[in-house]
Tab-separated table of C-alpha atoms in Angstrom:
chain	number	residue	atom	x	y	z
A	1	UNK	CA	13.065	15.418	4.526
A	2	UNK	CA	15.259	17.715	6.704
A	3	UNK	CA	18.474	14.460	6.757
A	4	UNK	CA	17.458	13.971	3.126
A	5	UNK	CA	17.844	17.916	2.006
A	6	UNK	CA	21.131	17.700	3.675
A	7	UNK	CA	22.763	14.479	2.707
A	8	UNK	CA	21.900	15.610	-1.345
A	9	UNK	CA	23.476	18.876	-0.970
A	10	UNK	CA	26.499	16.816	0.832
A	11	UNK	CA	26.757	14.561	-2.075
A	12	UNK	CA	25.825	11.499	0.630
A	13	UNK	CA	23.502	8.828	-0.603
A	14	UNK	CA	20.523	8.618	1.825
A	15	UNK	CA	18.355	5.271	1.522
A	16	UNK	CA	15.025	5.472	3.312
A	17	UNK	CA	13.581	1.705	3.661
A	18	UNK	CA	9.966	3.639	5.438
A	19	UNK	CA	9.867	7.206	4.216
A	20	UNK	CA	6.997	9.142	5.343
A	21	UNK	CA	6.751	10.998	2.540
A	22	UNK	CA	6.449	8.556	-0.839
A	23	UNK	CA	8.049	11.567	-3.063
A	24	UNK	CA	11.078	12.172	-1.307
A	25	UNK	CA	13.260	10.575	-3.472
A	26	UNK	CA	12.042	13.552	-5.653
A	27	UNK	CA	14.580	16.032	-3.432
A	28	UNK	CA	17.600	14.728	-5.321
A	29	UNK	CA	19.942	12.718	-7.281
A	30	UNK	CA	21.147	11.282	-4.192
A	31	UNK	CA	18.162	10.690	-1.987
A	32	UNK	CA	16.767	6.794	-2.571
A	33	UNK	CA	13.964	5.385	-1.056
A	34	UNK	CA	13.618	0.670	-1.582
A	35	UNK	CA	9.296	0.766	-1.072
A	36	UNK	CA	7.544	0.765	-4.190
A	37	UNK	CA	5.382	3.783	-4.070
A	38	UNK	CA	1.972	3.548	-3.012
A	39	UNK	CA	0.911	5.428	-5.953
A	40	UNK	CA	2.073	2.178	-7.645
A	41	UNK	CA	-0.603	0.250	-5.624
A	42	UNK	CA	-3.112	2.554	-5.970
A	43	UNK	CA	-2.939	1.557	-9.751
A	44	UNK	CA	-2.450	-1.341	-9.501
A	45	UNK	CA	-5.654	-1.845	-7.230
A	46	UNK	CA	-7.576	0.008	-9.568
A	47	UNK	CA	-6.720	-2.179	-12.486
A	48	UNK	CA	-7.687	-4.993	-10.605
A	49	UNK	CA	-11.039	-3.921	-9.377
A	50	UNK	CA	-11.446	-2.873	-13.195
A	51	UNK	CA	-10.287	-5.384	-15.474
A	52	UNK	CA	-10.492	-8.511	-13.127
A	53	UNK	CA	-13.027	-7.724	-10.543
A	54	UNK	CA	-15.251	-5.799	-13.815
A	55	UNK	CA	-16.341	-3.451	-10.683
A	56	UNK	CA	-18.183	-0.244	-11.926
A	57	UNK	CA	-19.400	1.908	-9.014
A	58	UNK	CA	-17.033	3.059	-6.821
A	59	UNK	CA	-17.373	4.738	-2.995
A	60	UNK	CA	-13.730	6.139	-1.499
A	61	UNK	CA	-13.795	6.852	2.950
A	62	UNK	CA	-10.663	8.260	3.806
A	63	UNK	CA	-8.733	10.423	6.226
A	64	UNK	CA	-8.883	14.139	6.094
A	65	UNK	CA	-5.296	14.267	5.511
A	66	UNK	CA	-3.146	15.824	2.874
A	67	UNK	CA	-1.425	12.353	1.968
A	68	UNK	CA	-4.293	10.364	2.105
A	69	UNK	CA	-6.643	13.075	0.115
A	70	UNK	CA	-3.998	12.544	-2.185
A	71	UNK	CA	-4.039	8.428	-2.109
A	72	UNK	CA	-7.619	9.347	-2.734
A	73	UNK	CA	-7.971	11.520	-5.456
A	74	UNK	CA	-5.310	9.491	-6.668
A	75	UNK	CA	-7.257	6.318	-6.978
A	76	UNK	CA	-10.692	8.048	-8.385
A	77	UNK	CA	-8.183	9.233	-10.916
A	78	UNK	CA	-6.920	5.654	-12.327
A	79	UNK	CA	-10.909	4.388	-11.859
A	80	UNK	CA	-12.027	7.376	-14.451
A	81	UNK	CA	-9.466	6.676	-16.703
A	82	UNK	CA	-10.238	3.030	-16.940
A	83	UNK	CA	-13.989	4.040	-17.354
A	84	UNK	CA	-15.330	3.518	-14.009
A	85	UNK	CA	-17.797	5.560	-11.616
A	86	UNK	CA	-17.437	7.490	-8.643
A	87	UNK	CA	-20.253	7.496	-6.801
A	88	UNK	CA	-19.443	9.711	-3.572
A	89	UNK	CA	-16.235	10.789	-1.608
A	90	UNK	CA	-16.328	10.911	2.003
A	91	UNK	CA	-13.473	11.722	4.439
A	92	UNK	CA	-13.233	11.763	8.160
A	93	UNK	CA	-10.919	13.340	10.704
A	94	UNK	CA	-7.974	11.657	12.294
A	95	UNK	CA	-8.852	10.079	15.946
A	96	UNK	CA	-12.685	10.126	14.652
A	97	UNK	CA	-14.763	6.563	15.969
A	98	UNK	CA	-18.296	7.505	14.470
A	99	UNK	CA	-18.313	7.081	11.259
A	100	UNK	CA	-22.279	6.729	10.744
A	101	UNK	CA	-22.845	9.991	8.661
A	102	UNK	CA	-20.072	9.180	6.293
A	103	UNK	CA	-21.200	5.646	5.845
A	104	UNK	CA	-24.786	6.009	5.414
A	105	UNK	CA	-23.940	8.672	2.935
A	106	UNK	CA	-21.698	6.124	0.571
A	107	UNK	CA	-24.477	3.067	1.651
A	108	UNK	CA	-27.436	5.218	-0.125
A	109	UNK	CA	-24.872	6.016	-3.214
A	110	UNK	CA	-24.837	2.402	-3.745
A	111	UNK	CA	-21.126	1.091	-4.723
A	112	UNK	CA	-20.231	-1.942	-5.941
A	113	UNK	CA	-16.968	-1.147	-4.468
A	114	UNK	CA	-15.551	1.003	-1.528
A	115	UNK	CA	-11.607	2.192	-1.166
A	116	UNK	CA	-10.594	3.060	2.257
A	117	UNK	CA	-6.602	4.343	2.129
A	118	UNK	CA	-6.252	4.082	5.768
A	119	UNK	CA	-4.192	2.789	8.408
A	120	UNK	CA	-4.287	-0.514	10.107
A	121	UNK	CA	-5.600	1.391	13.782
A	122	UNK	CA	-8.164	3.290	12.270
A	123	UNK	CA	-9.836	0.001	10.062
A	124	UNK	CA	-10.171	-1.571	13.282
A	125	UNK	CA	-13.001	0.681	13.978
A	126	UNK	CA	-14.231	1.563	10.413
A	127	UNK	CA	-15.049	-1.717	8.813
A	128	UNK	CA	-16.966	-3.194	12.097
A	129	UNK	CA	-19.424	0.049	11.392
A	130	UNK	CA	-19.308	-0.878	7.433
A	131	UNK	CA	-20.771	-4.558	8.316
A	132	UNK	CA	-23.324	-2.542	10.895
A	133	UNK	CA	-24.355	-0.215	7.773
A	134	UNK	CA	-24.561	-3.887	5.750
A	135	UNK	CA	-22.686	-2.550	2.985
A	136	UNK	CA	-22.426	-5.352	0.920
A	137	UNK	CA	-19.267	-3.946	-1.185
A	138	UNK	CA	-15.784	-5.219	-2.340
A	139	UNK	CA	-13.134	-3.783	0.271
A	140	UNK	CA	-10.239	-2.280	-1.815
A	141	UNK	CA	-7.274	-1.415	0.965
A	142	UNK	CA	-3.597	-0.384	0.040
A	143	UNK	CA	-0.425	-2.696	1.296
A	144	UNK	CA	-0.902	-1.405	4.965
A	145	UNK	CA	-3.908	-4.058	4.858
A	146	UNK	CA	-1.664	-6.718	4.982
A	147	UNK	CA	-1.556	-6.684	9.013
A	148	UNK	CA	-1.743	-9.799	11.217
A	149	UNK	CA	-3.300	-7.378	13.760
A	150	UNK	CA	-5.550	-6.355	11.189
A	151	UNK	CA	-6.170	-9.826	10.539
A	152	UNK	CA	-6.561	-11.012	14.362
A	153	UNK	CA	-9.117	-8.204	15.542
A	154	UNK	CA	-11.284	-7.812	12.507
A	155	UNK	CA	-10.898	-11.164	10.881
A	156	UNK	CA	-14.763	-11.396	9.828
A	157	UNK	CA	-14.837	-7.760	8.196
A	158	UNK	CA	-11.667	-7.821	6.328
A	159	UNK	CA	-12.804	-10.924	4.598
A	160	UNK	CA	-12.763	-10.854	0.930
A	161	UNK	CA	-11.262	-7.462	0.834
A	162	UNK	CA	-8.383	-7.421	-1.386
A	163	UNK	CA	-5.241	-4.856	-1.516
A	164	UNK	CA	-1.279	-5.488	-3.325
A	165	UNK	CA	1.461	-6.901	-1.240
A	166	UNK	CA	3.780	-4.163	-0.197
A	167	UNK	CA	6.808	-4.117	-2.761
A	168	UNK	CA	10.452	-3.011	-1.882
A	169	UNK	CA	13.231	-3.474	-3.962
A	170	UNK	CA	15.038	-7.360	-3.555
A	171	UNK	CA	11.848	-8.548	-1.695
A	172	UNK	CA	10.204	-11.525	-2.731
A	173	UNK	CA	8.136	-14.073	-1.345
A	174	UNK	CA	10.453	-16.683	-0.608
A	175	UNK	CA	13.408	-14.585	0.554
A	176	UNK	CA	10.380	-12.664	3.050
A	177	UNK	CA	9.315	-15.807	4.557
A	178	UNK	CA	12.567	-16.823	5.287
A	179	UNK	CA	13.323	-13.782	6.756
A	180	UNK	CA	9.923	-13.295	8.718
A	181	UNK	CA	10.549	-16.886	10.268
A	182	UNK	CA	14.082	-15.841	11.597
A	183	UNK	CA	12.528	-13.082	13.057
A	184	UNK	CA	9.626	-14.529	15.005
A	185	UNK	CA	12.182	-17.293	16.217
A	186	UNK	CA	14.604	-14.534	17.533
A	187	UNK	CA	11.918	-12.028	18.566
A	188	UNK	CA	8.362	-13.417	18.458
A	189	UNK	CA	5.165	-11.605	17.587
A	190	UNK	CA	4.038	-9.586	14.191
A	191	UNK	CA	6.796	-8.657	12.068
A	192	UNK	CA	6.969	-5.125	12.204
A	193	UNK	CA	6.933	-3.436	8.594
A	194	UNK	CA	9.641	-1.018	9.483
A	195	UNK	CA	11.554	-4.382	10.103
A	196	UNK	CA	10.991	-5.787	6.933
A	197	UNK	CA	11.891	-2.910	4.720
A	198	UNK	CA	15.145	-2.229	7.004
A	199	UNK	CA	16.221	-5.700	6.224
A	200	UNK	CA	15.890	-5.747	2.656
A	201	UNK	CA	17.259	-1.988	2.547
A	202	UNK	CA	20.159	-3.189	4.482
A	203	UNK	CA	20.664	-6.104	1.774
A	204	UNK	CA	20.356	-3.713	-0.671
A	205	UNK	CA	23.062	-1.950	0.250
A	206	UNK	CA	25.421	-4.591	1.073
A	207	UNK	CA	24.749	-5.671	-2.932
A	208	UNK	CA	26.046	-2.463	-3.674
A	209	UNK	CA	29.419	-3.201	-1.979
A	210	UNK	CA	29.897	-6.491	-3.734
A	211	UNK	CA	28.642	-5.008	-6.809
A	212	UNK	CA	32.553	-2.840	-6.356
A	213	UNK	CA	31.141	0.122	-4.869
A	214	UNK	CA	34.060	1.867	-2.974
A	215	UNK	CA	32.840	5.429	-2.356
A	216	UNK	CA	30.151	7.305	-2.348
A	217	UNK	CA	29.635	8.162	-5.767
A	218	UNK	CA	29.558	4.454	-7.179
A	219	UNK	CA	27.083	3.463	-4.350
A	220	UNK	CA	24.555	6.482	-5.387
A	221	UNK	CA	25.240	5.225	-9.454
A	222	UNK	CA	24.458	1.481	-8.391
A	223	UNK	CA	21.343	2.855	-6.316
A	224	UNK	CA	20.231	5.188	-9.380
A	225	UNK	CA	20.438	2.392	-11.495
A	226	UNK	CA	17.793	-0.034	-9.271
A	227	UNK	CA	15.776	2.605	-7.598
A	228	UNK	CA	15.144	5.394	-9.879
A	229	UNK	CA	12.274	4.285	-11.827
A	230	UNK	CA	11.067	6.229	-15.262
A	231	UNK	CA	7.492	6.900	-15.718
A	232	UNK	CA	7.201	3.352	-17.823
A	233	UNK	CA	8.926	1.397	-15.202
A	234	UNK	CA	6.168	2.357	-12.557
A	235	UNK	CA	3.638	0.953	-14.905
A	236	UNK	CA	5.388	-2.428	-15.376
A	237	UNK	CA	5.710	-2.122	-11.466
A	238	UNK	CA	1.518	-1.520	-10.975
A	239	UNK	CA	0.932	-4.406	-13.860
A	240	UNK	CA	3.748	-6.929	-11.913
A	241	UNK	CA	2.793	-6.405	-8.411
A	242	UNK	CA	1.049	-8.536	-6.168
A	243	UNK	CA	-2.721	-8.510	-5.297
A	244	UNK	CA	-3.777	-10.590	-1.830
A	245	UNK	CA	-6.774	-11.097	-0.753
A	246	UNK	CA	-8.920	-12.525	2.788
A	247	UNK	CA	-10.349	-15.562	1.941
A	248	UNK	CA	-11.352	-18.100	5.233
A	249	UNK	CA	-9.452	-15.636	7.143
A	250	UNK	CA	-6.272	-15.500	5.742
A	251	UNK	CA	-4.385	-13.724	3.769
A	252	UNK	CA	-3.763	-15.081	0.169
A	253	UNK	CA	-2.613	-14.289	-3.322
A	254	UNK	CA	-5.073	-13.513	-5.286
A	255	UNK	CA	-4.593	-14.413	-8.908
A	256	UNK	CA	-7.875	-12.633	-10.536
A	257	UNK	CA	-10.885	-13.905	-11.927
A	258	UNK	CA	-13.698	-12.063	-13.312
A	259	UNK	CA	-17.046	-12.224	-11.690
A	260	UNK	CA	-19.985	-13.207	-14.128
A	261	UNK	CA	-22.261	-10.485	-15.564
């Protein structure tokens, strides 16, 4: 926020690939960030679990933070609005491992789904204690989901949950896989998200240049023009964004399909 403050009153274009903060592009006409923001997911997960899933009864667990109280209140907005229920709200605090009275709590509201906004580290102890609890609910994660170490330590729990594929500007599937297998050749192990986004921020720039961007103020117009999204774009972002889901223990596309009343 601090680099980004300063590079808009410099009249530098900034690019953040991994901003911790999804609204900083909100500092200035020359502050860009490539990810899609996860409010974007959180609507589009919402629409799923609404329209395709026909859920009802929703349960949210989350961290007692500020951004993720927001991701939360965030996503019990889009379920009201699309007619759905919120059955109970629980939060816990950051380095907590017992989460017994918070899931008891959401087992006796009985939810048809549950929506857990949090990170990767901290799923690795929740859902083992949501299969204790046998909470027999439709997971509903954001992009951060999409972990192979995720994946590798709680293979059995994640299964069936579903959350959207994270989005940055330029990515798609084919051009990702391509450049996830260069990476694991040249480096080995998980491909690191921060990895990912750098690469395609990089290549965003570099269109930029052969777009005839010479100076800075052509390279902030060519960004403005991809990155700066109007309040209809972020719909058609939600509607056009991926869903995966776990299914046999990997990670797939999932296309939608209603479930039978």
């Amino acid at each position: 926020i601090a680099a980004a403050t300063a590079c808009n009153a410099w009249r530098v274009p900034i690019l953040s690939p991994v901003p911790s903060d999804q609204r900083i592009d909100e500092l200035g006409s020359w502050v860009f960030q490539t990810k899609v923001s996860t409010e974007v997911e959180v609507s589009a997960v919402a629409r799923v679990a609404r329209k395709d899933l026909l859920l009802e009864r929703f349960a949210v667990l989350a961290p007692h933070t500020d951004e993720k109280r927001r991701l939360a209140q965030l996503f019990v907005q889009e379920i009201l609005s699309r007619g759905g229920v919120i059955v109970t709200e629980q939060y816990y605090k950051t380095g907590d491992t017992d989460f017994k009275d918070q899931l008891e709590t959401i087992r006796d509201a009985a939810p048809e789904a549950l929506f857990i906004p949090g990170e990767p580290e901290e799923l690795i102890l929740v859902l083992p204690q949501v299969s204790f609890y046998d909470m027999r609910v439709q997971l509903i994660g954001l992009s951060n989901w999409n972990s192979d170490k995720l994946l590798r330590l709680s293979r059995q729990e994640v299964e069936g949950a579903i959350f959207p594929d994270e989005a940055v500007y330029g990515k798609d599937r084919e051009t990702n896989q391509r450049f996830a297998a260069s990476y694991r050749e040249r480096f080995g192990g998980e491909v690191h998200a921060v990895a990912t986004a750098g690469y395609f921020g990089a290549r965003l720039l570099l269109e930029a240049v052969r777009a005839g961007a010479i100076d800075r103020a052509q390279v902030r117009e060519f960004l403005d023009g991809q990155l700066k999204a109007s309040g209809e774009q972020r719909v058609a972002a939600a509607n056009a964004l991926s869903i995966l889901k776990v299914r046999g223990g990997e990670i797939r596309e999932f296309h939608g399909r209603s479930r039978t009343r």
